[in-house]
Tab-separated table of C-alpha atoms and ligand atoms in Angstrom:
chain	number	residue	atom	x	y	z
H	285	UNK	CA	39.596	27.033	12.427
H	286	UNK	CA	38.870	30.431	12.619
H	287	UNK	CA	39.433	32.381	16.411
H	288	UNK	CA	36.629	30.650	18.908
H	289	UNK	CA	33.841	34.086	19.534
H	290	UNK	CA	33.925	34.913	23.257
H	291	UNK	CA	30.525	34.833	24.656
H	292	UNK	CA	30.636	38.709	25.183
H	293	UNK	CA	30.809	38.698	21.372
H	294	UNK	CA	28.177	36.722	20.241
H	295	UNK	CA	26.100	39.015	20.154
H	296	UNK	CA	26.981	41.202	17.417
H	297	UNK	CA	28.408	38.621	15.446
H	298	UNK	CA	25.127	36.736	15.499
H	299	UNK	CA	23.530	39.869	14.676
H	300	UNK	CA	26.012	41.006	11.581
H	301	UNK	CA	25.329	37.533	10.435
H	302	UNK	CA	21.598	37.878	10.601
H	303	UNK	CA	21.678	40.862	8.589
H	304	UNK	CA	24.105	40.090	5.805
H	305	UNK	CA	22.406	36.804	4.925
H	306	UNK	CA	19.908	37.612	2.116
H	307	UNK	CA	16.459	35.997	2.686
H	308	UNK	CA	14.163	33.488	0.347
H	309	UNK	CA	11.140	34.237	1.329
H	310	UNK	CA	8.745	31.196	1.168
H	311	UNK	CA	5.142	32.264	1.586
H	312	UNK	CA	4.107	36.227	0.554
H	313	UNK	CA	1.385	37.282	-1.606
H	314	UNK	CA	3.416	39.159	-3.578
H	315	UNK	CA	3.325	39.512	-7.730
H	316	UNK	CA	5.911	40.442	-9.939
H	317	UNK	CA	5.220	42.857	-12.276
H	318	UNK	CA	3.706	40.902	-14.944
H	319	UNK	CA	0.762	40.798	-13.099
H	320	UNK	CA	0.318	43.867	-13.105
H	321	UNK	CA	0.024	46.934	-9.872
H	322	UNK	CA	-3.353	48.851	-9.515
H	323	UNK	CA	-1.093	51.365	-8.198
H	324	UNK	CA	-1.218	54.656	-10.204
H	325	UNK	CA	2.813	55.853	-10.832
H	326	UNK	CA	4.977	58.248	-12.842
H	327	UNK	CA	5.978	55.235	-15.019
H	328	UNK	CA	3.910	52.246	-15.742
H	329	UNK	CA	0.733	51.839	-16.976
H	330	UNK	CA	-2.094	51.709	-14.459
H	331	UNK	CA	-4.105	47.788	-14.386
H	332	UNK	CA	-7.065	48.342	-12.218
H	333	UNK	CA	-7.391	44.753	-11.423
H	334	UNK	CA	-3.649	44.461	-11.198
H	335	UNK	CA	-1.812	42.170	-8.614
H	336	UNK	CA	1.032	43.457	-7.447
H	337	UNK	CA	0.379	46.064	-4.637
H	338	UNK	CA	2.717	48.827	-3.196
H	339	UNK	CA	2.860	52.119	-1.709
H	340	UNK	CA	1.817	54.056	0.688
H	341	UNK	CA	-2.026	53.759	0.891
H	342	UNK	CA	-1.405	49.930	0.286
H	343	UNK	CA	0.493	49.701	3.186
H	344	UNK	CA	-1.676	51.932	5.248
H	345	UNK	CA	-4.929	50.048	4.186
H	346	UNK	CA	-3.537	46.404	4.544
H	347	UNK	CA	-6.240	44.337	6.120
H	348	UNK	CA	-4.513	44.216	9.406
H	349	UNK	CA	-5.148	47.719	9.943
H	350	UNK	CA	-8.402	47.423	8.484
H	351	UNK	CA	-9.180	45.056	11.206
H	352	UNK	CA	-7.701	47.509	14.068
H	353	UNK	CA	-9.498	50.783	12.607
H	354	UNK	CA	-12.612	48.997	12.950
H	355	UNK	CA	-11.871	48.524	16.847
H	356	UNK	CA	-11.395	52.568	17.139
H	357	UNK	CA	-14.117	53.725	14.800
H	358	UNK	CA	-17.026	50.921	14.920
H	359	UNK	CA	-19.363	49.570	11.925
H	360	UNK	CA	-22.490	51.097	14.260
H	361	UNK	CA	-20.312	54.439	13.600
H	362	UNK	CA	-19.030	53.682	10.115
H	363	UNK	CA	-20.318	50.768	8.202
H	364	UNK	CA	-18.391	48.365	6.575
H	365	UNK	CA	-19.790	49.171	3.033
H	366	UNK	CA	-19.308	52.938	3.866
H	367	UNK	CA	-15.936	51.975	4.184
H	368	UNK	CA	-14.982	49.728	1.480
H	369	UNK	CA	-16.684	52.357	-1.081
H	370	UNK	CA	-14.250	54.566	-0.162
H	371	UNK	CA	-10.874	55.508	-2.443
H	372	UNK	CA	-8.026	53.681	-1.081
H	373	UNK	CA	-6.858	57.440	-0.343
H	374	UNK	CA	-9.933	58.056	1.655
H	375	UNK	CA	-8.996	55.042	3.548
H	376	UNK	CA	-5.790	55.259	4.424
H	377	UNK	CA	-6.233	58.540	5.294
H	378	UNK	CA	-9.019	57.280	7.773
H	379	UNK	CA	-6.797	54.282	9.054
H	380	UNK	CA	-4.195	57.179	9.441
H	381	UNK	CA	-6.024	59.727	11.650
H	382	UNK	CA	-7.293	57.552	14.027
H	383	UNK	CA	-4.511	54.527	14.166
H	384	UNK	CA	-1.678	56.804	13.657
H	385	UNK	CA	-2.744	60.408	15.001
H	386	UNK	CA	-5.843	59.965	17.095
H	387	UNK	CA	-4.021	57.600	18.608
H	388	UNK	CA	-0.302	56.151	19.112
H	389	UNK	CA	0.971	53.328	16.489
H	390	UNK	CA	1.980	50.844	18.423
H	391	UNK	CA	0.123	47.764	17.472
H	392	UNK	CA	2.682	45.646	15.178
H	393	UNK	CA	0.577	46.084	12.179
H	394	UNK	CA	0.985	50.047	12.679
H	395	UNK	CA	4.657	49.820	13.928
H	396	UNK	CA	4.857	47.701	10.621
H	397	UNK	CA	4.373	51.141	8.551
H	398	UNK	CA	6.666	53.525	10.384
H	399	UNK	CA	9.456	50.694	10.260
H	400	UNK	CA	8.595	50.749	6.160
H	401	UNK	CA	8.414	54.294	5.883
H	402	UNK	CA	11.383	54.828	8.135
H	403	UNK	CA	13.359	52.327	6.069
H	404	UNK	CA	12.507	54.259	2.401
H	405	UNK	CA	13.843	57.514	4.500
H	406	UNK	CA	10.456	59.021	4.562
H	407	UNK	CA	9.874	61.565	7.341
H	408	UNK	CA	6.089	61.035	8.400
H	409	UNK	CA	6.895	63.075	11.958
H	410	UNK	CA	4.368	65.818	10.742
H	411	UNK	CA	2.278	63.247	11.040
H	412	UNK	CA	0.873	63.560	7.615
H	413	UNK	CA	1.002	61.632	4.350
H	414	UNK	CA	1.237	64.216	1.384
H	415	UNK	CA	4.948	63.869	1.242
H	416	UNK	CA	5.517	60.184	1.214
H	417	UNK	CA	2.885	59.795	-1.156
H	418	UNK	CA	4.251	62.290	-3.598
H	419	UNK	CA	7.726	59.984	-2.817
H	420	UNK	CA	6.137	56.857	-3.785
H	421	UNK	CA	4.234	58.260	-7.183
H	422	UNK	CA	7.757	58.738	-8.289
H	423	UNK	CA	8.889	55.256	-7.940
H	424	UNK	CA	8.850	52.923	-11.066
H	425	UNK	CA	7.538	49.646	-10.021
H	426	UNK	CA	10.460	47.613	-12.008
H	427	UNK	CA	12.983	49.973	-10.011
H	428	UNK	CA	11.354	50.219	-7.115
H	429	UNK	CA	11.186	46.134	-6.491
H	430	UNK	CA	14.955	45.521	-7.110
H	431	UNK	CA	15.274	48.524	-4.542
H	432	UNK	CA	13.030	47.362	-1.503
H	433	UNK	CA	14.633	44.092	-2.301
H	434	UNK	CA	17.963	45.290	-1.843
H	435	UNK	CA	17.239	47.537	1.430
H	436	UNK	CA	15.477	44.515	2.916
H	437	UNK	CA	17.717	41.752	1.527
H	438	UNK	CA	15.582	39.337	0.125
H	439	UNK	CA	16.751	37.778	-2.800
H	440	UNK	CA	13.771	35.630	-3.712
H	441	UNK	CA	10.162	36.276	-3.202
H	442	UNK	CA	8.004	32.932	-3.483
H	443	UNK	CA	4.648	33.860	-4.539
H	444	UNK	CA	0.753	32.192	-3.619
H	445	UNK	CA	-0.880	31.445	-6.762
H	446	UNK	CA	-4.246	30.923	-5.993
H	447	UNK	CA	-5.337	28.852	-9.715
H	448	UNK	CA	-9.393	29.041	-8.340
H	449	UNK	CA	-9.017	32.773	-8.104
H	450	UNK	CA	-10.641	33.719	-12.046
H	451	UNK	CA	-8.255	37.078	-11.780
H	452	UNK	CA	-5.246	35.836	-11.609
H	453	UNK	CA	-5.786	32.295	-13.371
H	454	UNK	CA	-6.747	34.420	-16.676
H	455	UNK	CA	-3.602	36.228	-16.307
H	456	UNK	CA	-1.826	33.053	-16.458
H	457	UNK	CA	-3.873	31.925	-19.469
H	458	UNK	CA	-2.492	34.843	-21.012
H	459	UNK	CA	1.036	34.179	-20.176
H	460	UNK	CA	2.694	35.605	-17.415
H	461	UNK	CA	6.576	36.401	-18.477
H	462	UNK	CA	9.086	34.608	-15.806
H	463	UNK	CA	10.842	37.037	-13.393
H	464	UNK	CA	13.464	35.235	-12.119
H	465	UNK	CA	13.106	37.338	-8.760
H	466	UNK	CA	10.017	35.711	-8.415
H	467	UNK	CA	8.932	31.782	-7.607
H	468	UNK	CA	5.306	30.766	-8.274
H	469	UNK	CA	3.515	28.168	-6.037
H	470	UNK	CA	0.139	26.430	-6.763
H	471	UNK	CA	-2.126	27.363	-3.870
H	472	UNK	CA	-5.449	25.092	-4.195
H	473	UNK	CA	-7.807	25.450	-0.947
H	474	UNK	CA	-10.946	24.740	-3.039
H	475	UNK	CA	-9.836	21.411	-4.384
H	476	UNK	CA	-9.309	20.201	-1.053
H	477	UNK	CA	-11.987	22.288	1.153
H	478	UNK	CA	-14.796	22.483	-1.489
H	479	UNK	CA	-14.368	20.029	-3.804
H	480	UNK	CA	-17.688	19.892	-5.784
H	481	UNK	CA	-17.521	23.514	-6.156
H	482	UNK	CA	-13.780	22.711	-7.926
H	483	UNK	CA	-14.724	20.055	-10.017
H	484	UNK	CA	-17.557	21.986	-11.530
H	485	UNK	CA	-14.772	24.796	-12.070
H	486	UNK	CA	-12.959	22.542	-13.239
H	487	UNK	CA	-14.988	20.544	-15.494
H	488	UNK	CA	-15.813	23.961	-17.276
H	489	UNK	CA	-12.342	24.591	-17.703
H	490	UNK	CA	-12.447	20.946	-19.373
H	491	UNK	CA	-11.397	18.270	-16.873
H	492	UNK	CA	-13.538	15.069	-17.078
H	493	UNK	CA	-13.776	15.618	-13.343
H	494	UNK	CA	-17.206	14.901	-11.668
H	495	UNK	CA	-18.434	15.320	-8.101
H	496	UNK	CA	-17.926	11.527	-7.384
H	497	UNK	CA	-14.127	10.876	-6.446
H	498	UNK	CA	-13.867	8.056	-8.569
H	499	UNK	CA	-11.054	6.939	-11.490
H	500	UNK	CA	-11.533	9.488	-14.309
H	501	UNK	CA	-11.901	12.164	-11.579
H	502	UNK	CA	-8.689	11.370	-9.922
H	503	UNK	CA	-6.758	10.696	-13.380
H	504	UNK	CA	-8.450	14.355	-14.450
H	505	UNK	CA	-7.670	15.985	-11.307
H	506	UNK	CA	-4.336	15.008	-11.487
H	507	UNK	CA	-3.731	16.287	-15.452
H	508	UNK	CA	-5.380	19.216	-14.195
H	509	UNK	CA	-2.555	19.526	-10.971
H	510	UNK	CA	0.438	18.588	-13.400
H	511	UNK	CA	-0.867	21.162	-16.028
H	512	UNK	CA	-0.797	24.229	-13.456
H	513	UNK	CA	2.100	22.812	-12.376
H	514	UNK	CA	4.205	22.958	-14.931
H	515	UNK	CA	2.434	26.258	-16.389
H	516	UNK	CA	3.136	28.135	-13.274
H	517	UNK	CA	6.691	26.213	-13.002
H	518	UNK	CA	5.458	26.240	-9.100
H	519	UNK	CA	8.531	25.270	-6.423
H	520	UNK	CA	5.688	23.713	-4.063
H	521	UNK	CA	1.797	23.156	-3.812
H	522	UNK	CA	-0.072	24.478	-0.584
H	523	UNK	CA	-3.590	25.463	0.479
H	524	UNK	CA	-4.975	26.465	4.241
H	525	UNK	CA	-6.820	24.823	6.359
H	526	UNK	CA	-9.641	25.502	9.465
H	527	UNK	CA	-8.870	24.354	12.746
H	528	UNK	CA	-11.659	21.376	12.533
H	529	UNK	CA	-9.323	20.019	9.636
H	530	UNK	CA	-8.880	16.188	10.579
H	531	UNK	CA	-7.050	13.159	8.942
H	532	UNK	CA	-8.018	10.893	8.703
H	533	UNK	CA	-11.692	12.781	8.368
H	534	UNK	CA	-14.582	11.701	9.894
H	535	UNK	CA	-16.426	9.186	8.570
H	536	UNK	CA	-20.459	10.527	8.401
H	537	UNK	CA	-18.556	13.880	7.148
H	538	UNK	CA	-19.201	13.171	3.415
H	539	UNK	CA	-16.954	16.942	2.198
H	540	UNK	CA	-14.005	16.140	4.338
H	541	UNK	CA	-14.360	12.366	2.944
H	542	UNK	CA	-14.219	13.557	-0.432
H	543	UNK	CA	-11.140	15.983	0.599
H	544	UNK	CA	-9.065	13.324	2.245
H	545	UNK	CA	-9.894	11.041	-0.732
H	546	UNK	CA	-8.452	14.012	-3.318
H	547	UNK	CA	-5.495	14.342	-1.306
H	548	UNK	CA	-4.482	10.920	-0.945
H	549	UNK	CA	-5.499	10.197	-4.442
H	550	UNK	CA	-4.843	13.499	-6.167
H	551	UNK	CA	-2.539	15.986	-3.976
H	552	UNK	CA	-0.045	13.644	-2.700
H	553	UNK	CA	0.696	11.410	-5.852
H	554	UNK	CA	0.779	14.067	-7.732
H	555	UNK	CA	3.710	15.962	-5.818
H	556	UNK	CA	5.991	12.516	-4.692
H	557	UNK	CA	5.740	11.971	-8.579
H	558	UNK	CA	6.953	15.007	-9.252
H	559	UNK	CA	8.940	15.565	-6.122
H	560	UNK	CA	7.096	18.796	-4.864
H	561	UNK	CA	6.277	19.697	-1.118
H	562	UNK	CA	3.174	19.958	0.133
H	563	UNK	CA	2.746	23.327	2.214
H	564	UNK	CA	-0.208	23.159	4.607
H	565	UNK	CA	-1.172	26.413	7.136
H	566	UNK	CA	-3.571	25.056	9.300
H	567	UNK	CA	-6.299	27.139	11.849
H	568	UNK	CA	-7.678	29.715	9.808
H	569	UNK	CA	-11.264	30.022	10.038
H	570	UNK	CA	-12.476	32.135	7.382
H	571	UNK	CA	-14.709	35.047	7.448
H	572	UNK	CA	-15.708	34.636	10.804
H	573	UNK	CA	-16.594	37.917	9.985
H	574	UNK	CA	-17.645	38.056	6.501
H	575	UNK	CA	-18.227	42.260	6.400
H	576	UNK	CA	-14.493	42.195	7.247
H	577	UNK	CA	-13.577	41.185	3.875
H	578	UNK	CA	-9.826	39.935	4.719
H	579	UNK	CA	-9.473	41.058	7.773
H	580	UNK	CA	-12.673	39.107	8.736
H	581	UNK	CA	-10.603	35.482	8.993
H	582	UNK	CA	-10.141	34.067	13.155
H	583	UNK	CA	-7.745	31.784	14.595
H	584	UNK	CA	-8.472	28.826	16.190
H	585	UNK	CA	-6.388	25.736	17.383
H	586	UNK	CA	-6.028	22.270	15.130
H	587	UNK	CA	-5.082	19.064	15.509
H	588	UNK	CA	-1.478	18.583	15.699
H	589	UNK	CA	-2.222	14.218	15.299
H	590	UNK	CA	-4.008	14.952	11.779
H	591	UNK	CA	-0.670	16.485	10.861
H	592	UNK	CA	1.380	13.602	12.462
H	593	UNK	CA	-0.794	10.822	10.831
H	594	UNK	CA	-0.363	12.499	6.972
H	595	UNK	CA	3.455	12.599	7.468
H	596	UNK	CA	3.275	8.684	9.110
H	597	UNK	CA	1.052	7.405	6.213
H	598	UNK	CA	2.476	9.497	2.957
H	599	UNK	CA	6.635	8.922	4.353
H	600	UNK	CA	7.584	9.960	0.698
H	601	UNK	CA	5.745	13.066	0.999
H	602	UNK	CA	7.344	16.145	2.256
H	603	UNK	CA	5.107	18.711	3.967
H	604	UNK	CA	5.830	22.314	5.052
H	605	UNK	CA	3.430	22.834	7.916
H	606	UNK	CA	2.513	26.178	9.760
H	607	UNK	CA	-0.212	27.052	12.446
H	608	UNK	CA	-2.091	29.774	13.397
H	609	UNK	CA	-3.002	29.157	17.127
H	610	UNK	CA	0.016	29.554	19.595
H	611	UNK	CA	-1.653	26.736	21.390
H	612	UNK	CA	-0.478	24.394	18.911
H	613	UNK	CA	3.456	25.915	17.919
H	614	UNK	CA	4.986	23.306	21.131
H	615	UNK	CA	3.140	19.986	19.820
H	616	UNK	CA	4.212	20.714	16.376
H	617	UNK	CA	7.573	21.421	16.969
H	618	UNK	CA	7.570	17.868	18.852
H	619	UNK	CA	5.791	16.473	15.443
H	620	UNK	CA	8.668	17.939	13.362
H	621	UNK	CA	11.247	15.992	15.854
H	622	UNK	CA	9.274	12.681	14.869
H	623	UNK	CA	8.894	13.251	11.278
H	624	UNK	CA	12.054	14.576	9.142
H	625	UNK	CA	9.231	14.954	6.097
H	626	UNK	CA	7.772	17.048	7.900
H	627	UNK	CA	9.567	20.820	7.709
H	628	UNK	CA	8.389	23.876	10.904
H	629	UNK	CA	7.975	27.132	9.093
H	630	UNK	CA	7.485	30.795	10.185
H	631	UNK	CA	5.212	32.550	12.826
H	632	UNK	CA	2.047	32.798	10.672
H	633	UNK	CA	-0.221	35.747	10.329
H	634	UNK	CA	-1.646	35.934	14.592
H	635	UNK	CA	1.674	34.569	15.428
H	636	UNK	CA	4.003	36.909	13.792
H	637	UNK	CA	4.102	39.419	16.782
H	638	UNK	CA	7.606	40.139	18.607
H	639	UNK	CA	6.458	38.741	21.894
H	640	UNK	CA	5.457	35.096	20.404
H	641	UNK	CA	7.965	35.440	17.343
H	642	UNK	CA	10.370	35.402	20.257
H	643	UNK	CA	8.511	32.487	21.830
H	644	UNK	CA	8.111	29.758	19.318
H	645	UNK	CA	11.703	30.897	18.352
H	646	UNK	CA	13.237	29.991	21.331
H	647	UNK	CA	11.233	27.040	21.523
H	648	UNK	CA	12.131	25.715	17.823
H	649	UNK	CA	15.756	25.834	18.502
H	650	UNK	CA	15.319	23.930	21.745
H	651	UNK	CA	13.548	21.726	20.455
H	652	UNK	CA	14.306	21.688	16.508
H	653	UNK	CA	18.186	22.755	16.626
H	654	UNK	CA	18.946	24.003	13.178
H	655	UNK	CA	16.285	22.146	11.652
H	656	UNK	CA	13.738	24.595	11.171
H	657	UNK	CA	12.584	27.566	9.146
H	658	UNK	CA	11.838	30.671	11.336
H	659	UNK	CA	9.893	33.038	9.560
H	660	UNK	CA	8.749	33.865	6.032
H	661	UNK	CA	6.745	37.253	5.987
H	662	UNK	CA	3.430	36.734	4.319
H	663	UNK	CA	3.789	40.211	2.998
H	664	UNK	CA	0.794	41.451	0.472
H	665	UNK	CA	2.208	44.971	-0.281
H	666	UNK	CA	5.817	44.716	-1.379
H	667	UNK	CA	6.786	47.497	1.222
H	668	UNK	CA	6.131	45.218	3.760
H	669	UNK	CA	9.321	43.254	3.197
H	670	UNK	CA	11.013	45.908	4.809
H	671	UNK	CA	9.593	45.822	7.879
H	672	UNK	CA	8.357	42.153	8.324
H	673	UNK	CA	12.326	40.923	7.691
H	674	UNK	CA	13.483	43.786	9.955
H	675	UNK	CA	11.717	42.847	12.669
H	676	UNK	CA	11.856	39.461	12.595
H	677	UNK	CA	15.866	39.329	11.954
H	678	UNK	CA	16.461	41.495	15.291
H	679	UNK	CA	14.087	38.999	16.960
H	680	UNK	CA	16.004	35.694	15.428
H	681	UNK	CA	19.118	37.361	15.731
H	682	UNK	CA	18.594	37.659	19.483
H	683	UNK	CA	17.321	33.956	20.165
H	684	UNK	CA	20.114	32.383	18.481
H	685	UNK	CA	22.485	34.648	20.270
H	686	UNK	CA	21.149	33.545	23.581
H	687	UNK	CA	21.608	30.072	22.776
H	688	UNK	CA	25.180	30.466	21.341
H	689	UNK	CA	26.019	31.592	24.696
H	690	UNK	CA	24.540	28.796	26.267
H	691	UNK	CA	26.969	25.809	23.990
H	692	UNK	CA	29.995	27.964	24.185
H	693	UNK	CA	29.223	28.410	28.306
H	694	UNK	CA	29.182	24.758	28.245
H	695	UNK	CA	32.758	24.511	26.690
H	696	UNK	CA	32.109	24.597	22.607
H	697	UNK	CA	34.427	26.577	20.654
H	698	UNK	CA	32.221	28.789	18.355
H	699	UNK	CA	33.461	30.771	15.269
H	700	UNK	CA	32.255	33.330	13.469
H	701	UNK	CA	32.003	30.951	10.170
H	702	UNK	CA	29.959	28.591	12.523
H	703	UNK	CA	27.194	31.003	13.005
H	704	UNK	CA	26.840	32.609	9.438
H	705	UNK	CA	26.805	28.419	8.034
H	706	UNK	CA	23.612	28.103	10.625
H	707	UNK	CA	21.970	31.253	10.113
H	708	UNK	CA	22.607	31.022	6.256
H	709	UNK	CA	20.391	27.571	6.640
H	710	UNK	CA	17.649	29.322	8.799
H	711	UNK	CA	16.840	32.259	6.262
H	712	UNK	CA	17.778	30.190	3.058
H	713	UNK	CA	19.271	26.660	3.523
H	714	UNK	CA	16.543	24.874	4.928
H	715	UNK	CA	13.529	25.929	2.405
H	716	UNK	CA	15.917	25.332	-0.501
H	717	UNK	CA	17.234	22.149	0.410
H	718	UNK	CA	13.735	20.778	1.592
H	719	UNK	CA	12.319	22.135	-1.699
B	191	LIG	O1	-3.972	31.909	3.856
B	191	LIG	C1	-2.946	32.615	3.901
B	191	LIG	O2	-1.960	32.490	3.153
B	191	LIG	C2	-2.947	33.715	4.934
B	191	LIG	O3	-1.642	34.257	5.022
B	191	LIG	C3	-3.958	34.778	4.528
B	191	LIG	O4	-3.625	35.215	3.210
B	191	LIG	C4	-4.054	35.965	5.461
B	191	LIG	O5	-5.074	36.816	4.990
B	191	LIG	C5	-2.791	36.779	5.541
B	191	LIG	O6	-2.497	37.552	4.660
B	191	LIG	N1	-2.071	36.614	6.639
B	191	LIG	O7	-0.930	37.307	6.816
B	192	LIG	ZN1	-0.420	33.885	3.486
């Protein structure tokens, strides 16, 4: 066995380790080129209604910020529309003056961008953007993904494939080439959370589905699962859900009837038979501010027993489950201790913050051991990787440390080669073997 660490240092081993171990990210909205980037370059040709977003005003106008600008500069001031008929230029550049230089950038979203920029070796301390834009229009987007891979060490990016979206389901019915640097999953909130809205989708796209969940439906909706299954080879299924989300549902609620009914007759056949998870991110309410476009989704906390009751009654299921509310990270880590179908992942979205990535952390190993997956990044602009991994590996990094120190102050003999096995199941192991 290899020298036992002493606990003065654990700390940079754990850290080292952290680093080195390339990541497989399991939830971003990220595309790979195929899809095609609105964003104009040196290189490739421009798709307006492309997918795959990066650079600079991407970054600077991700709906996170949108949200915070909107706090500084008010819709009585500037109205939504006002803003959202403005160039993406026009907006950054408005997100930039008053997030950025009106005011300091300190929120995690903001800090988000200087950790980016800082990362690509961009110098923003003039506090302008004309330089780091003129860097990015000289980046190739087939180059530039291998490189921001690289620099943040990800070495799989697991995609959301929303098949109701009409965009992006007619650019897989025009064939979307494989990049093996990219894993597809079938995201499907309508089925489940508006399901005669889906089957009349669905029944124009030629599925002998009909509003009543009854045996040709749930035969239909199942070809229709298997068919986007297998066209988007996806690794897993998911959707989100709101924070009233029950299971069983309520009885005199005829929509969540006909939702439980399509996942216990549709969803979860359809993945035990062909031995998918089933990823579920529970407490989004959407647009609880609809002008807000993305950024106008709230939080709100769920029912942890809904989650326990699904894994109790579908045992040869497996389900990834996430929640928003920070309220409800403690009872589901105790769900995950009672379930092993059930698998913890990542500090979603409200959560993902250093204070309460620290938090649930710290909590998960005490109460989840090695037995969990602690973040993925939910990036939607591919620069993002760069910070979102950054700053959650320093925060991993230092929980695990702390708790190193703890076994070996209670006598165990740690090695180096102990820490990078654990760490290598935390950022990799775990999704891949629960996959
Ligand atoms: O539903 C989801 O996957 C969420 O992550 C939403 O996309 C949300 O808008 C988001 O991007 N959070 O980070
Ligand atoms: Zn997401």
């Amino acid at each position: 066995m290899s020298q036992p660490l002493h606990r003065d240092q654990i700390e940079a081993v754990v850290s080292a380790a952290v680093q080195k171990q390339p990541v497989v990210d399991m939830h971003t909205h990220l595309y790979s080129p195929a899809f095609g980037t609105p964003v104009p370059n040196a290189a490739g040709p421009v798709d307006p209604t492309g997918l795959l977003l990066w650079g600079l005003d991407e970054l600077v106008t991700y709906h996170y910020l949108i949200a915070e600008v909107f706090r500084v500069v008010p819709a009585t001031v500037l109205p939504y529309d006002t803003f959202f008929k403005m160039s993406k230029v026009e907006q950054a550049d408005h997100i930039w003056k008053h997030l950025f230089v009106e005011r300091s950038p300190i929120s995690e979203a903001c800090r988000g961008v200087l950790t980016t920029l800082h990362k690509l070796g961009l110098d923003v301390s003039d506090r302008k953007l004309d330089s780091a834009r003129k860097w990015f229009k000289e980046q190739k987007p087939g180059d530039y993904i291998d490189k921001v891979m690289e620099l943040a060490n990800v070495e799989s990016i697991t995609m959301t494939n929303p098949v109701f979206d009409d965009g992006e389901r007619e650019r897989w019915l025009r064939g979307i080439k494989p990049d093996p640097r990219f894993q597809a999953v079938l995201r499907i909130d309508p089925l489940l959370l508006d399901w005669p809205a889906a089957a009349k989708k669905m029944a124009s796209w030629g599925y002998g589905v009909s509003e009543e969940v009854g045996g040709r439906t749930i035969e239909e909706a199942r070809r229709f699962l298997r068919d986007w299954i297998d066209k988007q080879n996806a690794i897993y299924l998911a959707l989100s859900l709101p924070p009233s989300w029950r299971y069983p549902a309520d009885p005199a609620d005829a929509a969540a009837r006909a939702g439980q009914a399509i996942l216990e007759q549709v969803i979860l056949p359809v993945c035990a038979e062909r031995g998918l998870a089933f990823a579920m991110m529970i407490g989004s309410r959407r647009a609880a501010n609809p002008a807000l476009r993305d950024a106008g989704d709230m939080v709100g906390t769920s029912d942890v027993d809904s989650v326990t009751a699904l894994a109790a009654r579908f045992p040869g299921n497996r389900f990834f489950v996430t929640m928003l509310a920070r309220e409800n990270q403690h009872a589901l880590a105790v769900a995950a201790r009672k379930f092993g179908n059930l698998m913890v992942f990542g500090c979603w979205w409200f959560v993902n913050n250093p204070s309460l990535i620290t938090e649930i952390t710290k909590m998960r190993v005490e109460l989840l051991g090695t037995s969990f997956i602690p973040q993925h990044s939910d990036a939607r602009v591919l620069d993002q990787l760069l910070y979102k991994w950054d700053h959650s590996r320093k925060l991993i990094a230092g929980v695990l440390a702390e708790k190193y120190r703890d076994a070996v102050d209670a006598g165990w003999k740690l090695t180096t080669a102990d820490i990078e096995r654990d760490v290598a199941l935390y950022l990799k192991g775990n999704f891949r073997n629960f996959l």
